[in-house]
């Protein structure tokens, strides 16, 4: 039997007496109280510090011996064959971690908890859009993943085959990913909102042999078809696909290809709940996942098993302060994104969390839906994105105010920089002024969180991701590849390999080297700009591709956007540099107003007056050079399906070009509206 390694091991590795807020070098003795709005630093409440998973000694341990530190994190997993090597970096940029060990990711996420006596603990609290719900204990999850693994085996899926997963956010999506992991078949999850074409190109790129899908899905109260997109993708190509496993969700009529299509609910009936996991080498690929496509064509990122799972489990436990026996955790990301892989499936389940998964959108049937879910399940740890927070800000704080959110004790953010104003709103309105916020920087490529405050240790600075996690080495470099001094800006790089790092781009070794390792040889360049403040804390400044150059001054998108969001009228902002004859580039801003402010803006003279006021505001806050040449009030911004602002499309508009690749754009009508508004305002 496998001991319950999580509580025992990690807690005994962090034995120090807690360092209270009182002993952190901040002058805010009243930590934990509702702070003053403009407070610069938020020390962790002392109550939180006393029980925190993370201890300052974690940094010391990692600094003493980084590889020993990672070995110790890896030993929290259950290995079939223990590893003896930690890192093989003899052929950079191709890293191997724990390479001679064998394990199974599904076993680590499910079976071992059941074997340790936690079979009755709830793993998944599934909330459907229409208010229906379902729960799965770890024992039930073990039965389901075993059944599906057996069905996939019967369909001919073998270890090493790629399986595409095209499902809504329902428990079967989690089960499908784990079932693939159980047989060592790398999955490629394609977001259920993507088109048949997007699905086809991803299937073709990975040469997947099977697809797992559903008849349909619920979106905004309506049953929408899903399987027809699979049929279309397969009729136009995707010839590697042999079998399609179909989950019944909406009960809609679907076309059926005999011999190819299999109903999950039928196959499940006769499938055994016994299944021996396939023990794979640590470097066996666990999944392929395409990046969000914010800056261009998505890249098929490859992650492997042992290192990925090690960092997923460690970061989930330490950054979210997970107490497996008492917390209810909810990450709002779809499994179609890396956040849904690492912080819905692999991290939380490896750590034996009890978590909510929610099928629908935040505003169906009403704009308080998420907060209703928090109240219903007494969610204690909540992980979401700046775009969601800014949307909630736009709708107004009386909406979350209708729900009991006192169960929350920690909040997280990922995907973009969180503007300080949005951070304070999140802290005050959602967190009741008492919850630490973790602003987590990472990427599909990094596999897991890399830069983030540690709750209970770090005093948080709104808008800054702050510190590389223990075990991670990051830096900010100048053009010449030298570290910048505190106070200066440059390029964010990772200077040492980390366990959950991407092992490559699927089928394109050269693109892997060119994209990440050529700008600063030997170091991983993330594509993001960053600044080190006077304390050495890291502030993300936006994509280097988006940095603007106005009369020789380099301006950060994030800083100007945050200044706009800091204005009472503005909920959301996107700025781009548009080529300009006199200044090289000129700042063009697109803003969404808060609903609460619309009347005020009308009273102040409408959109044009508002634009002038906002220009002056940025001039005052940052300096005249940053003043947008143009401010356009819009009702929506172009975003990826994962919620990130696609500035490259706005730049196309601002420079009167044909709008570029919109395959990953959430709502294509948005661009038409913005274009009309832009040409109308000229
Ligand atoms: P593509 O690589 O296809 O252009 P993408 O970079 O948006 O798409 P992801 O891997 O989903 O794809 O996103 C990673 C990026 O998200 C980071 O490089 C960074 O720009 C941004 N990001 C994530 N978290 C944060 C954060 N906490 N603060 C600032 N930026 C963040
Ligand atoms: Mg990227």
Coordinates of C-alpha atoms in Angstrom, one line a residue, residues 307 342 373 548:
X307 CA 8.7 16.3 -13.9
X342 CA -2.4 21.6 -14.3
X373 CA -21.5 28.5 -6.9
X548 CA 5.5 50.5 -28.0

